[in-house]
Amino acid sequence: MEERKSHQLLRKRGEHNASVSYSELLFDLIYVFAVTQLSHYLLHHLNFQGVVETTILWFGVWLVWQHTTWVTNWFNPDTRPIRLLLFGVMLVSLMMAASLPKAFGDRGLIFAICYAAIQVGRTLVILSLLGNSHHLTPNFKRILGWSCISGFLWILGGFNEGNFRILLWAMAVLSDYLSPMFGFYLPFLGRSDSGKEWTIDGHHLTERCQLFVIIAFGETILMIGASLSEVEVWRVERIVAALVSFIGSLAMWWIYFDVSSEAATHKIQHSSNPGLLALKYHAVHVILVGAIIICAVGDELVDSEPSATVTYTSLYVLIFGTILYLLANMVFKWITCHSISISHSIAILVLLLLIPVSFFMSILIINSIVVAVFICIAIFEVVAPKVKREELLEKL
């Protein structure tokens, strides 16, 4: 009876058509705010330490969103208990996102407590709803164990400062990021079976990730518009810089959504082990979305002062962010399509060759070259034979 009762909260499997609910879309609004906070944090701390800090905070934000997404993939968010759980996570996530600008300052403990409260609290609620007899219960017990480990490291880091906080929080991120890859193994509790216990809906999971990618692209467009609106006199180079940045965002969007996103849904739905494939899917998306945030900061630099010369920091956001995005897309295509993108490989080589001469150019010219590279990739994907796409889906 207890197991049957808990099934009332689970999504129905076998239909492969679970859609994203309105409550999940509302939940994502918090992470629109979080992405904005992170992009501005990186913009104002554009040095080595700032990059490390932003990376840690971004992984923390993503892991909270990822674990919540898996819960709403297993459980129906339109049921009252899960909806209330989602709203509770939203409230604490809002506090966590608000503390991001000073997370490595005097609000570090607040950020850490919010993170731990979400990860541990959400899992405790799920365990109370499932009961002891459900087949998913051992899996969530292991998740609870790892959430407590990472939560301890986050809170311990919140009580410390400087490099020690960075070290502890980096360890916390690694524990949460890597533990699913080992099936949340814990002594006496064993390892989760991704084939039997991680029964996820491929359509829902891919749609959730695609929506987060759109959130990241939305941040790039918002930063372009905000930068242009703050300029008192719209000179030609300012307008050109905004136009180039906007076209670049569209080209990046095209590269991601053209073929791979469709293939990903098909692949996960027909996989014999959808849980393991979905884990790889999420693991690469944290890198991909992070690269989009870096590129957004690069657009902000170009739009605010297009004639500035290239520095090491601007080179990082303009070139390295682009290369990281292309590498993540290559891994994404390999996971979903089992193909190596020649266009991406050539583009990365071109960008690497651009680095030695970039210091003799303005950041607007560099950004224009980067956008031209994106456009070439997008054109290549369009002119590629349509038969290739049909054969790809047939193989999957």
Coordinates of C-alpha atoms in Angstrom, one line a residue:
M1 CA 0.0 0.0 0.0
E2 CA 2.8 2.4 0.9
E3 CA 4.6 1.8 -2.4
R4 CA 1.3 2.1 -4.4
K5 CA 0.5 5.4 -2.6
S6 CA 3.9 6.8 -3.5
H7 CA 3.3 6.0 -7.1
Q8 CA 0.6 8.6 -7.2
L9 CA 3.3 11.3 -7.1
L10 CA 5.4 9.7 -9.9
R11 CA 5.2 10.5 -13.6
K12 CA 3.8 7.8 -15.7
R13 CA 6.5 6.0 -17.7
G14 CA 6.3 4.5 -21.2
E15 CA 4.6 7.4 -22.9
H16 CA 7.8 9.5 -23.5
N17 CA 5.8 12.7 -23.7
A18 CA 6.2 14.3 -20.3
S19 CA 6.1 18.1 -20.8
V20 CA 7.5 20.9 -18.7
S21 CA 4.9 22.2 -16.2
Y22 CA 4.1 25.9 -15.5
S23 CA 5.5 25.5 -12.0
E24 CA 8.8 24.4 -13.4
L25 CA 8.8 27.4 -15.7
L26 CA 8.2 29.6 -12.7
F27 CA 11.0 27.9 -10.9
D28 CA 13.4 28.7 -13.7
L29 CA 12.8 32.4 -13.2
I30 CA 14.9 32.2 -10.1
Y31 CA 17.8 30.9 -12.2
V32 CA 17.4 33.7 -14.8
F33 CA 18.2 36.0 -11.8
A34 CA 21.1 33.7 -10.8
V35 CA 22.6 33.7 -14.2
T36 CA 22.4 37.5 -14.3
Q37 CA 24.1 37.6 -10.9
L38 CA 26.9 35.3 -12.1
S39 CA 27.6 37.1 -15.3
H40 CA 27.9 40.5 -13.5
Y41 CA 30.1 38.9 -10.9
L42 CA 32.5 37.7 -13.5
L43 CA 32.4 41.0 -15.3
H44 CA 33.5 42.9 -12.1
H45 CA 36.0 40.2 -11.0
L46 CA 37.7 39.5 -14.4
N47 CA 40.9 38.0 -13.1
F48 CA 42.2 34.6 -12.3
Q49 CA 40.7 34.5 -8.8
G50 CA 37.4 35.9 -10.1
V51 CA 37.2 33.2 -12.8
V52 CA 37.8 30.4 -10.2
E53 CA 35.2 31.9 -7.8
T54 CA 32.6 32.3 -10.6
T55 CA 33.2 28.7 -11.8
I56 CA 32.6 27.4 -8.3
L57 CA 29.4 29.5 -7.8
W58 CA 28.1 28.5 -11.3
F59 CA 28.6 24.8 -10.6
G60 CA 26.8 25.2 -7.3
V61 CA 23.8 27.0 -8.9
W62 CA 23.7 24.4 -11.7
L63 CA 23.8 21.4 -9.4
V64 CA 20.9 22.7 -7.3
W65 CA 18.9 23.2 -10.6
Q66 CA 20.0 19.8 -11.9
H67 CA 19.0 17.8 -8.9
T68 CA 15.7 19.6 -8.8
T69 CA 15.2 18.8 -12.5
W70 CA 15.7 15.1 -11.8
V71 CA 13.2 15.2 -9.0
T72 CA 10.5 16.8 -11.3
N73 CA 11.4 14.2 -13.9
W74 CA 10.7 11.4 -11.6
F75 CA 7.8 13.1 -9.8
N76 CA 4.8 14.9 -11.2
P77 CA 5.2 18.6 -10.4
D78 CA 1.5 19.1 -10.9
T79 CA 0.7 17.1 -7.7
R80 CA 0.3 19.3 -4.7
P81 CA 3.2 17.8 -2.5
I82 CA 5.8 18.2 -5.3
R83 CA 4.5 21.6 -6.3
L84 CA 4.9 22.8 -2.7
L85 CA 8.3 21.3 -2.6
L86 CA 9.2 23.1 -5.7
F87 CA 8.0 26.4 -4.3
G88 CA 10.0 25.9 -1.1
V89 CA 13.1 25.3 -3.2
M90 CA 12.3 28.4 -5.1
L91 CA 12.2 30.5 -2.0
V92 CA 15.6 29.3 -0.7
S93 CA 17.1 29.5 -4.2
L94 CA 16.1 33.2 -4.3
M95 CA 18.0 33.8 -1.1
M96 CA 20.9 31.9 -2.5
A97 CA 21.0 33.8 -5.8
A98 CA 20.7 37.1 -3.9
S99 CA 23.8 36.3 -1.9
L100 CA 25.9 35.4 -5.0
P101 CA 27.6 38.9 -5.4
K102 CA 29.1 38.6 -1.9
A103 CA 29.3 34.8 -1.6
F104 CA 33.1 35.1 -1.3
G105 CA 32.6 37.9 1.2
D106 CA 30.4 38.4 4.2
R107 CA 27.4 36.4 2.8
G108 CA 29.3 33.2 2.2
L109 CA 27.7 31.4 5.1
I110 CA 24.3 32.4 3.9
F111 CA 25.0 31.0 0.4
A112 CA 26.3 27.8 1.9
I113 CA 23.4 27.3 4.3
C114 CA 20.9 27.9 1.4
Y115 CA 22.7 25.4 -0.8
A116 CA 22.8 22.7 1.9
A117 CA 19.2 23.4 2.9
I118 CA 18.0 22.8 -0.6
Q119 CA 20.0 19.7 -1.4
V120 CA 19.4 18.0 2.0
G121 CA 15.9 19.3 2.6
R122 CA 14.6 18.3 -0.8
T123 CA 15.9 14.8 -0.5
L124 CA 14.4 14.4 3.0
V125 CA 11.0 15.4 1.7
I126 CA 11.2 12.9 -1.2
L127 CA 12.2 10.1 1.2
S128 CA 9.3 10.9 3.5
L129 CA 6.9 10.8 0.5
L130 CA 8.3 7.6 -0.9
G131 CA 8.5 5.6 2.4
N132 CA 10.9 2.7 3.0
S133 CA 9.4 0.1 0.6
H134 CA 9.7 1.9 -2.7
H135 CA 12.4 0.8 -5.1
L136 CA 13.7 4.4 -5.4
T137 CA 14.2 4.9 -1.7
P138 CA 17.7 3.4 -1.6
N139 CA 18.8 5.7 -4.4
F140 CA 17.6 8.8 -2.5
K141 CA 19.2 7.6 0.7
R142 CA 22.5 7.6 -1.1
I143 CA 21.8 11.0 -2.6
L144 CA 21.0 12.2 1.0
G145 CA 24.4 10.9 2.2
W146 CA 26.3 12.7 -0.5
S147 CA 24.2 15.9 0.0
C148 CA 25.2 15.8 3.7
I149 CA 28.9 15.5 2.7
S150 CA 28.8 18.3 0.3
G151 CA 26.6 20.4 2.6
F152 CA 29.1 20.0 5.4
L153 CA 31.9 21.2 3.1
W154 CA 29.8 24.2 1.9
I155 CA 29.0 25.3 5.4
L156 CA 32.5 24.7 6.7
G157 CA 33.8 26.9 3.8
G158 CA 31.2 29.5 4.8
F159 CA 32.9 29.8 8.2
N160 CA 36.3 30.3 6.6
E161 CA 37.7 33.0 4.2
G162 CA 40.0 33.4 1.2
N163 CA 41.7 30.5 -0.4
F164 CA 40.5 28.0 2.3
R165 CA 36.9 28.8 1.4
I166 CA 37.7 28.3 -2.3
L167 CA 39.3 24.9 -1.5
L168 CA 36.5 23.7 0.6
W169 CA 33.8 24.8 -1.8
A170 CA 35.7 23.3 -4.8
M171 CA 35.7 20.0 -2.9
A172 CA 32.0 20.4 -2.3
V173 CA 31.4 21.0 -6.0
L174 CA 33.4 18.0 -7.0
S175 CA 31.6 15.7 -4.5
D176 CA 28.2 16.7 -5.9
Y177 CA 29.4 16.7 -9.5
L178 CA 31.2 13.4 -9.5
S179 CA 29.1 11.3 -7.0
P180 CA 26.4 10.5 -9.6
M181 CA 29.1 9.1 -11.9
F182 CA 29.8 6.5 -9.3
G183 CA 26.2 5.7 -8.6
F184 CA 26.3 7.7 -5.3
Y185 CA 28.3 4.9 -3.9
L186 CA 28.4 4.8 -0.1
P187 CA 29.6 2.1 2.3
F188 CA 26.8 -0.1 3.6
L189 CA 24.4 1.6 1.1
G190 CA 26.0 0.4 -2.1
R191 CA 25.7 1.9 -5.5
S192 CA 22.6 3.0 -7.5
D193 CA 21.8 1.1 -10.7
S194 CA 21.4 3.8 -13.4
G195 CA 19.6 1.3 -15.6
K196 CA 16.9 0.3 -13.0
E197 CA 16.7 3.2 -10.6
W198 CA 17.3 6.2 -12.9
T199 CA 14.2 5.7 -15.0
I200 CA 13.9 9.2 -16.5
D201 CA 11.8 10.7 -19.3
G202 CA 14.1 11.7 -22.1
H203 CA 11.8 14.3 -23.6
H204 CA 11.3 16.1 -20.3
L205 CA 15.0 16.1 -19.4
T206 CA 16.2 17.4 -22.8
E207 CA 13.5 20.1 -22.8
R208 CA 14.5 21.3 -19.4
C209 CA 18.2 21.6 -20.5
Q210 CA 17.2 23.4 -23.7
L211 CA 15.1 25.9 -21.7
F212 CA 18.2 26.6 -19.5
V213 CA 20.3 27.2 -22.6
I214 CA 17.7 29.7 -23.7
I215 CA 17.9 31.4 -20.3
A216 CA 21.7 31.7 -20.8
F217 CA 21.2 33.1 -24.4
G218 CA 18.6 35.5 -23.0
E219 CA 21.2 36.8 -20.6
T220 CA 23.5 37.6 -23.5
I221 CA 20.8 39.5 -25.3
L222 CA 19.8 41.4 -22.2
M223 CA 23.4 42.5 -21.6
I224 CA 23.6 43.7 -25.2
G225 CA 20.5 45.7 -24.8
A226 CA 21.4 47.1 -21.4
S227 CA 24.9 48.1 -22.6
L228 CA 23.4 49.9 -25.6
S229 CA 20.8 51.7 -23.5
E230 CA 23.3 53.1 -21.1
V231 CA 25.3 54.9 -23.9
E232 CA 24.3 58.6 -24.1
V233 CA 25.5 59.0 -27.7
W234 CA 24.9 56.1 -30.1
R235 CA 28.1 56.2 -32.2
V236 CA 28.5 54.0 -35.2
E237 CA 31.0 51.7 -33.6
R238 CA 28.7 51.2 -30.6
I239 CA 25.8 50.2 -32.9
V240 CA 28.1 47.9 -34.9
A241 CA 29.4 46.3 -31.7
A242 CA 25.8 45.6 -30.5
L243 CA 24.8 44.2 -33.9
V244 CA 27.8 41.9 -34.1
S245 CA 27.1 40.6 -30.5
F246 CA 23.5 40.0 -31.4
I247 CA 24.3 38.1 -34.6
G248 CA 26.9 36.1 -32.6
S249 CA 24.2 35.0 -30.1
L250 CA 21.9 33.9 -32.9
A251 CA 24.7 31.9 -34.5
M252 CA 25.5 30.2 -31.2
W253 CA 21.8 29.4 -30.7
W254 CA 21.7 27.9 -34.2
I255 CA 24.7 25.7 -33.7
Y256 CA 23.1 24.2 -30.6
F257 CA 19.5 23.8 -31.6
D258 CA 19.9 22.9 -35.3
V259 CA 20.4 19.1 -35.1
S260 CA 21.8 18.0 -31.7
S261 CA 18.9 18.9 -29.5
E262 CA 16.5 16.9 -31.6
A263 CA 18.9 13.9 -31.7
A264 CA 19.3 14.1 -27.9
T265 CA 15.6 13.6 -27.2
H266 CA 15.5 10.7 -29.6
K267 CA 18.6 9.1 -28.2
I268 CA 17.6 9.2 -24.5
Q269 CA 14.1 8.0 -25.3
H270 CA 15.4 4.9 -27.1
S271 CA 18.4 4.2 -24.9
S272 CA 18.6 1.0 -22.9
N273 CA 20.1 3.0 -20.0
P274 CA 18.5 6.4 -20.2
G275 CA 19.7 7.4 -16.7
L276 CA 23.4 7.0 -17.6
L277 CA 22.9 8.9 -20.8
A278 CA 21.0 11.7 -19.1
L279 CA 23.8 12.0 -16.5
K280 CA 26.4 12.5 -19.3
Y281 CA 23.9 15.0 -20.9
H282 CA 23.7 17.1 -17.8
A283 CA 27.5 16.8 -17.2
V284 CA 28.3 18.5 -20.5
H285 CA 25.5 21.1 -20.2
V286 CA 27.0 22.7 -17.1
I287 CA 30.1 23.4 -19.2
L288 CA 28.1 24.5 -22.3
V289 CA 25.9 26.9 -20.4
G290 CA 28.9 28.2 -18.4
A291 CA 30.6 29.0 -21.7
I292 CA 27.6 31.0 -22.9
I293 CA 27.8 33.1 -19.7
I294 CA 31.5 33.7 -20.4
C295 CA 30.6 34.8 -23.9
A296 CA 27.9 37.1 -22.6
V297 CA 30.6 38.9 -20.5
G298 CA 32.7 39.2 -23.6
D299 CA 29.8 40.9 -25.4
E300 CA 29.4 43.3 -22.5
L301 CA 33.1 44.3 -22.7
V302 CA 32.9 44.8 -26.5
D303 CA 29.7 46.8 -26.3
S304 CA 30.9 49.1 -23.6
E305 CA 34.3 50.0 -25.2
P306 CA 34.6 48.5 -28.7
S307 CA 37.8 50.3 -29.5
A308 CA 39.8 48.9 -26.6
T309 CA 42.8 46.8 -27.2
V310 CA 42.8 43.1 -26.3
T311 CA 44.1 42.2 -22.9
Y312 CA 44.6 38.8 -21.3
T313 CA 41.2 39.1 -19.5
S314 CA 39.3 40.1 -22.6
L315 CA 41.1 37.3 -24.5
Y316 CA 39.7 34.9 -22.0
V317 CA 36.1 35.9 -22.4
L318 CA 36.3 36.4 -26.2
I319 CA 38.4 33.4 -27.3
F320 CA 38.5 30.9 -24.5
G321 CA 34.8 31.2 -23.9
T322 CA 34.1 30.5 -27.5
I323 CA 36.5 27.6 -27.7
L324 CA 34.9 26.1 -24.5
Y325 CA 31.5 26.5 -26.1
L326 CA 32.5 24.7 -29.2
L327 CA 34.3 21.9 -27.3
A328 CA 31.1 21.4 -25.2
N329 CA 29.1 21.2 -28.3
M330 CA 31.5 18.7 -29.8
V331 CA 31.1 16.5 -26.7
F332 CA 27.4 17.0 -26.8
K333 CA 27.2 15.9 -30.5
W334 CA 29.4 12.9 -29.7
I335 CA 27.1 11.8 -26.8
T336 CA 23.9 12.2 -28.8
C337 CA 25.0 11.6 -32.4
H338 CA 28.3 9.6 -32.1
S339 CA 29.9 12.0 -34.6
I340 CA 32.8 14.3 -34.5
S341 CA 32.0 17.8 -35.9
I342 CA 34.6 18.7 -38.5
S343 CA 33.4 22.3 -38.6
H344 CA 33.8 22.7 -34.9
S345 CA 37.3 21.3 -35.0
I346 CA 38.4 23.6 -37.8
A347 CA 36.8 26.6 -36.0
I348 CA 38.7 25.8 -32.8
L349 CA 42.0 25.6 -34.8
V350 CA 41.3 29.0 -36.4
L351 CA 40.6 30.6 -33.0
L352 CA 43.8 29.2 -31.5
L353 CA 45.8 30.6 -34.4
L354 CA 44.1 33.9 -33.8
I355 CA 45.4 34.3 -30.3
P356 CA 49.0 35.4 -31.1
V357 CA 47.8 38.2 -33.4
S358 CA 44.8 39.3 -31.3
F359 CA 46.8 41.7 -29.1
F360 CA 47.3 43.9 -32.2
M361 CA 43.6 44.3 -32.8
S362 CA 40.7 46.0 -31.0
I363 CA 38.2 43.8 -29.1
L364 CA 35.5 44.7 -31.7
I365 CA 37.6 43.3 -34.5
I366 CA 38.3 40.1 -32.5
N367 CA 34.6 39.7 -31.6
S368 CA 33.7 40.2 -35.3
I369 CA 36.1 37.4 -36.3
V370 CA 34.7 35.1 -33.6
V371 CA 31.2 35.8 -34.8
A372 CA 32.3 35.2 -38.4
V373 CA 33.5 31.8 -37.3
F374 CA 30.2 31.0 -35.6
I375 CA 28.3 32.1 -38.8
C376 CA 30.5 29.8 -40.9
I377 CA 29.7 26.9 -38.6
A378 CA 26.0 27.6 -38.8
I379 CA 26.1 27.9 -42.6
F380 CA 28.0 24.6 -42.8
E381 CA 25.2 22.9 -40.7
V382 CA 22.6 24.4 -43.0
V383 CA 24.2 23.4 -46.3
A384 CA 25.1 19.9 -45.0
P385 CA 23.0 17.3 -46.9
K386 CA 19.6 16.7 -45.4
V387 CA 20.1 13.0 -45.9
K388 CA 22.8 13.2 -43.2
R389 CA 20.2 14.2 -40.6
E390 CA 17.7 11.5 -41.7
E391 CA 20.4 8.9 -41.6
L392 CA 21.6 10.1 -38.2
L393 CA 18.1 9.7 -36.6
E394 CA 17.7 6.3 -38.2
K395 CA 21.0 5.1 -36.7
L396 CA 19.9 6.3 -33.3

